[in-house]
Coordinates of N, CA and C in Angstrom, one line a residue:
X144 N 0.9 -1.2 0.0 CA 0.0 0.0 0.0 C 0.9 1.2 0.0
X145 N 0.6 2.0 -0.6 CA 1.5 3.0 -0.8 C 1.2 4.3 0.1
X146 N 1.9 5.4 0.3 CA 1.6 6.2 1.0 C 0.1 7.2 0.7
X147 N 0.1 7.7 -0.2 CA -1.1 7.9 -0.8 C -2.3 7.0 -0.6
X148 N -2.2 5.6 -0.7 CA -3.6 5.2 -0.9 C -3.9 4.7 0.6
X149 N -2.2 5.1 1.9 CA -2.9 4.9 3.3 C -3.7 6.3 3.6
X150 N -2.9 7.4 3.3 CA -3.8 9.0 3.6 C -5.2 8.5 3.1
X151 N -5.5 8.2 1.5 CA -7.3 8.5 1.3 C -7.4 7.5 2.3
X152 N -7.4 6.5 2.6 CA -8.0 5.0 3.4 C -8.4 5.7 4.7
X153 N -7.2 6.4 5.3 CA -7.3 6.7 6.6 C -8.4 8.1 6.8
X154 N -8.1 9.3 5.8 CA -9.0 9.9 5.3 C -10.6 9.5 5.3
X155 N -10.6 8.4 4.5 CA -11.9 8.1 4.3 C -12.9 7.8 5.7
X156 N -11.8 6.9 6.3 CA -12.3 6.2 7.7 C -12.6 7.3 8.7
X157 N -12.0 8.6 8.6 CA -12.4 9.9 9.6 C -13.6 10.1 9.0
X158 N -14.1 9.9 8.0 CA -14.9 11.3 7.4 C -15.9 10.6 7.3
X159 N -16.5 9.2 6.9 CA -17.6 8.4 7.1 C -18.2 8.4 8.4
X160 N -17.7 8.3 9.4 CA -18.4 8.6 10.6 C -19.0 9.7 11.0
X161 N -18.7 10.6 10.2 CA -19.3 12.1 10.4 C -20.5 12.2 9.3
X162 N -20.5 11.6 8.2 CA -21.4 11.4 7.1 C -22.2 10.7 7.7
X163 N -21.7 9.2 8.2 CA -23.3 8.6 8.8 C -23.5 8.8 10.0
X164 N -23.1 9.9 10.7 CA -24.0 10.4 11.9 C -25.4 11.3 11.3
X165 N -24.6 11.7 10.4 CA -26.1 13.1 9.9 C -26.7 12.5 9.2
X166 N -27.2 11.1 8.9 CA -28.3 10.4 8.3 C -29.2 9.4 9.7
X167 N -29.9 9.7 9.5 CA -30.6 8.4 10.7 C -30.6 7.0 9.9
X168 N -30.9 6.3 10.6 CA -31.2 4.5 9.9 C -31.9 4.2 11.2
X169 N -32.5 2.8 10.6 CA -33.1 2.2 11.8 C -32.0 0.9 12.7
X170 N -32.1 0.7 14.0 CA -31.1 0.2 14.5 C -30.8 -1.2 13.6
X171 N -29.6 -1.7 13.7 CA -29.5 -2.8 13.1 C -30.2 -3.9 13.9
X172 N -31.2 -4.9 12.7 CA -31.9 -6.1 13.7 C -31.3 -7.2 13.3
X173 N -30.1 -7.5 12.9 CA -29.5 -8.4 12.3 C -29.7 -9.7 13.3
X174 N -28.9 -11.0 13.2 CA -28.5 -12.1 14.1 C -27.2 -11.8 14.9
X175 N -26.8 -11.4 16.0 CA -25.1 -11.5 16.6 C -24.5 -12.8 16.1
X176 N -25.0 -14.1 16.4 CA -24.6 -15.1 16.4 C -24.2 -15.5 14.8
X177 N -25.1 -15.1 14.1 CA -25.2 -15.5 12.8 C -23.9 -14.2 12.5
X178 N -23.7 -13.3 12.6 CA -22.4 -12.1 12.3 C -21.6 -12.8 12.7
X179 N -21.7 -13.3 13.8 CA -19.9 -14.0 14.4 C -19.6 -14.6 13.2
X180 N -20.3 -15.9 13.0 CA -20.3 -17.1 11.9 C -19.8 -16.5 10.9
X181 N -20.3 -15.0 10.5 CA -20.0 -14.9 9.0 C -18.6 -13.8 9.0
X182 N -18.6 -13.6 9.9 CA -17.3 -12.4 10.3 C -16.1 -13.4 10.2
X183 N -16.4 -14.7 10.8 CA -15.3 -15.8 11.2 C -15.2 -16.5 9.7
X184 N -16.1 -17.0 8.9 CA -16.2 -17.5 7.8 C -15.8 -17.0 6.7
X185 N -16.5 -15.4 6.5 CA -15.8 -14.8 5.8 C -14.7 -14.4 5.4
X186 N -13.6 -14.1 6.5 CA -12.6 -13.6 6.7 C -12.0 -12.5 7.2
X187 N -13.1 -11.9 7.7 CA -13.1 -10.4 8.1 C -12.1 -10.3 9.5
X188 N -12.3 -11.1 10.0 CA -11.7 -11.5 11.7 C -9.8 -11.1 10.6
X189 N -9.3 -11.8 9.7 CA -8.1 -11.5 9.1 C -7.3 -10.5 9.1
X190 N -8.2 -9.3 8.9 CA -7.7 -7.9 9.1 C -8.2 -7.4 10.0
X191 N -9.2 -7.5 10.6 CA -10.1 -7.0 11.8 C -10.1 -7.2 12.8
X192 N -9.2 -8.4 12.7 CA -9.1 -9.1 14.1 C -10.5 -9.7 14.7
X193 N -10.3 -10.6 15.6 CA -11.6 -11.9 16.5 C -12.5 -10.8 16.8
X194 N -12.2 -10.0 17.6 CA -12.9 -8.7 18.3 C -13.5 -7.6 17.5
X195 N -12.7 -7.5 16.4 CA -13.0 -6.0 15.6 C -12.3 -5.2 16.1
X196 N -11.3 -5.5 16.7 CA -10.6 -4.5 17.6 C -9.7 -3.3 16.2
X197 N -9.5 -4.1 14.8 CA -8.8 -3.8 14.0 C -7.0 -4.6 14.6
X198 N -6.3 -4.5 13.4 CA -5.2 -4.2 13.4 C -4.2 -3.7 11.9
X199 N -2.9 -4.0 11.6 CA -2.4 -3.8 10.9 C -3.1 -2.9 9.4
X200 N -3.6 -4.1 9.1 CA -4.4 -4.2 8.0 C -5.8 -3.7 7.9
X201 N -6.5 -4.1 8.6 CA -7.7 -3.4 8.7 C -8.4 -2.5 10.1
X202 N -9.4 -1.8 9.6 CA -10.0 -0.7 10.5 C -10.3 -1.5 12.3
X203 N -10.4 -0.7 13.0 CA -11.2 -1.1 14.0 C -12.4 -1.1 14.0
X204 N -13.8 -2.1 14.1 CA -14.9 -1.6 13.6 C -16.2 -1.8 14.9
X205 N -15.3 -2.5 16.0 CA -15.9 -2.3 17.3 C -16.4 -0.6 17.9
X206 N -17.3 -0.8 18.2 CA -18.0 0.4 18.6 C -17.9 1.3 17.8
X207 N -17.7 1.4 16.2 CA -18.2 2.2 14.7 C -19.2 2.8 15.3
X208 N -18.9 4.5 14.8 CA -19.6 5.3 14.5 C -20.7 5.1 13.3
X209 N -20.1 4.2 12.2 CA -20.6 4.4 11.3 C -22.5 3.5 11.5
X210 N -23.4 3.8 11.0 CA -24.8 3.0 11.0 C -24.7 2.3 10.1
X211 N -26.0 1.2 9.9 CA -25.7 0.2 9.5 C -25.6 0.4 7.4
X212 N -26.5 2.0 7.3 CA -26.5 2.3 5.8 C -24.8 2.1 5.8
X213 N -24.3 3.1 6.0 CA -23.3 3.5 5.9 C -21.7 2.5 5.9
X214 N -22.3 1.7 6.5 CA -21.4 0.3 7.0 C -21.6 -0.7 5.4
X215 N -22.2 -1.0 5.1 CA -23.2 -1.8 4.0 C -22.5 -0.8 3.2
X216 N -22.7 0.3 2.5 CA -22.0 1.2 1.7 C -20.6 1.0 1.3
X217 N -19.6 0.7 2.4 CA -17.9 1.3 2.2 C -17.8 -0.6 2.4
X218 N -18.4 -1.3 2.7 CA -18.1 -3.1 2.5 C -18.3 -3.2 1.3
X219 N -19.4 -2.7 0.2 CA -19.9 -3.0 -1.1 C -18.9 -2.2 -1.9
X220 N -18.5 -0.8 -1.4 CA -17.6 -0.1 -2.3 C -16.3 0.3 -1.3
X221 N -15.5 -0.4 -1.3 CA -14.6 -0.1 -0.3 C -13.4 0.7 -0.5
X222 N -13.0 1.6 0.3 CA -11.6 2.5 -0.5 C -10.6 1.8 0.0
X223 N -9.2 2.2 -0.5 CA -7.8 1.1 0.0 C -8.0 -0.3 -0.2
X224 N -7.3 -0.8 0.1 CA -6.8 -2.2 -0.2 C -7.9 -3.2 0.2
X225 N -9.0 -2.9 0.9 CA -9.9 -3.9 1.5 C -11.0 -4.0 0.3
X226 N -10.9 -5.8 -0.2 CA -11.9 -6.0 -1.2 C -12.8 -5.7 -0.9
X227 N -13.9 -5.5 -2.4 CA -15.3 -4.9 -2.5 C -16.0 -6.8 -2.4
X228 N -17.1 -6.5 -0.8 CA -18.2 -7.5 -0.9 C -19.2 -7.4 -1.7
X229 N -19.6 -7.8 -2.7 CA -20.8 -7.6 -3.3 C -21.4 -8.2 -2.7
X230 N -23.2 -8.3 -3.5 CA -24.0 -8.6 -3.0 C -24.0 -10.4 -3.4
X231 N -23.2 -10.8 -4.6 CA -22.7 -12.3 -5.1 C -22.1 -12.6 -3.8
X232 N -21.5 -12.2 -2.9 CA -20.5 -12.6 -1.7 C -21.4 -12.8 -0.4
X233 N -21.7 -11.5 -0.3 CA -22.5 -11.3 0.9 C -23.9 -10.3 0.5
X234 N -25.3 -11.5 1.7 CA -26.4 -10.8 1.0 C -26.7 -9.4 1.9
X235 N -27.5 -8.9 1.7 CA -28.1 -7.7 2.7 C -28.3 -8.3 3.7
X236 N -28.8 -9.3 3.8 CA -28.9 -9.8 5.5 C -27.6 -10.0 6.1
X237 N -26.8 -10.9 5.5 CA -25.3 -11.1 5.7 C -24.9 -10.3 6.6
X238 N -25.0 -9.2 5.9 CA -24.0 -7.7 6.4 C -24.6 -7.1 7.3
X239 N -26.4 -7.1 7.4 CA -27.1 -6.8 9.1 C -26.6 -7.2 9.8
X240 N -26.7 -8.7 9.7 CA -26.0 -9.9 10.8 C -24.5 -9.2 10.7
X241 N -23.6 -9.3 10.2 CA -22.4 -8.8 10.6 C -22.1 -7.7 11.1
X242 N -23.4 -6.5 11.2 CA -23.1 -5.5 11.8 C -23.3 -5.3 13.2
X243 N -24.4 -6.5 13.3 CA -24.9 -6.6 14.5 C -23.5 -6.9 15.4
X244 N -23.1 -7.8 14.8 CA -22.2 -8.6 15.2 C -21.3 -7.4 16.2
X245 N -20.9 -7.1 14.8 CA -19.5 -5.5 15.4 C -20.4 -5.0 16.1
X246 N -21.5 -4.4 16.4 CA -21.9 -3.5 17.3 C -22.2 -4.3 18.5
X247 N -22.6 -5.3 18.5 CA -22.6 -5.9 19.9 C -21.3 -5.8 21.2
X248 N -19.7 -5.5 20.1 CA -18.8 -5.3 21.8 C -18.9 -3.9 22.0
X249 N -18.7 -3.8 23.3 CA -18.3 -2.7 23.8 C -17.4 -1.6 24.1
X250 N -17.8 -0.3 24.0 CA -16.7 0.5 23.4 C -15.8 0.3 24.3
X251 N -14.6 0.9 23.8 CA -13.4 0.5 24.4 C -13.3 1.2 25.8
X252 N -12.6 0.9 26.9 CA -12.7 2.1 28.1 C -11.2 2.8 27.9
X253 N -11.8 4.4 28.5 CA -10.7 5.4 28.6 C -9.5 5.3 28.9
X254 N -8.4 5.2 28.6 CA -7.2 5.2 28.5 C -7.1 5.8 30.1
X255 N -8.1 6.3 30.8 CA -7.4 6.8 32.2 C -8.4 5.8 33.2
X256 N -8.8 5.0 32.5 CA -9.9 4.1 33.9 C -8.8 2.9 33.4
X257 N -7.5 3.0 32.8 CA -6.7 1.5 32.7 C -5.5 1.8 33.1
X258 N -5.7 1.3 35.1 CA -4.7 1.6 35.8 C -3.4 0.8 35.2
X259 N -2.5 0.2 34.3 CA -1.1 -0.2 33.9 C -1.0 1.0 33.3
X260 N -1.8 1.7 32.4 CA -1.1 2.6 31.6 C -1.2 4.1 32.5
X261 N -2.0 4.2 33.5 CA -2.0 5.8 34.5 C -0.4 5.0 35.5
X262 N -0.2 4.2 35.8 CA 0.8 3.8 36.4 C 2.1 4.4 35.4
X263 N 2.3 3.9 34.2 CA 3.2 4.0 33.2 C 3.5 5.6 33.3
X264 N 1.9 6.1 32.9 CA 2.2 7.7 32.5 C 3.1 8.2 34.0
X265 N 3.0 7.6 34.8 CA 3.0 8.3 36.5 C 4.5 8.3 36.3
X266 N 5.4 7.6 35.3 CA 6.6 7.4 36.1 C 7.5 8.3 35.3

């Protein structure tokens, strides 16, 4: 990946969450269980890690801002290096269920309620 196509990638990933806040949707009614399956199946866990926590390669998608239009959107047309799911891949429900999925963990806690790292800063 080149330097350029990390700026738009990383770009893109600020600016979608600001896009689908100012649209409403209805909450996702997807399956959790059925999103694990297909998150694990799929291959998304690869770059996204078990959790969604993200790493290297792909976004963090645990506790996304983004809604479920919006999520559905950048999976079917994706910027940077992360293949496009069509709908041949994954169906509309597919991707409910797998949003559910991501939305079900819990946002991360504050960097100051995780006493090793207020210890670290302390020293």
């Amino acid at each position: 990946m080149t330097k350029l196509q990390l700026v738009v990638a990383m770009s893109t990933m600020l600016i979608l969450p600001v896009a689908a806040a100012s649209q409403s949707s209805p909450a996702a009614t997807g399956n959790v269980e059925a999103g694990k399956r297909l998150f694990e199946k799929d291959g998304c866990y690869q770059c996204h890690g078990y959790a969604a926590q993200g790493g290297r390669d792909g976004a963090r998608l645990a506790a996304t801002l983004l809604n479920g239009q919006a999520f559905s959107r950048y999976v079917r047309r994706p910027f940077g290096a992360m293949p496009a799911f069509t709908q041949k891949v994954l169906s509309d429900q597919d991707l409910t269920d797998i949003f559910a999925y991501v939305k079900a963990f819990p946002a991360a806690k504050p960097a100051t309620d995780i006493p090793l790292l207020n210890r670290l800063r302390d020293k």
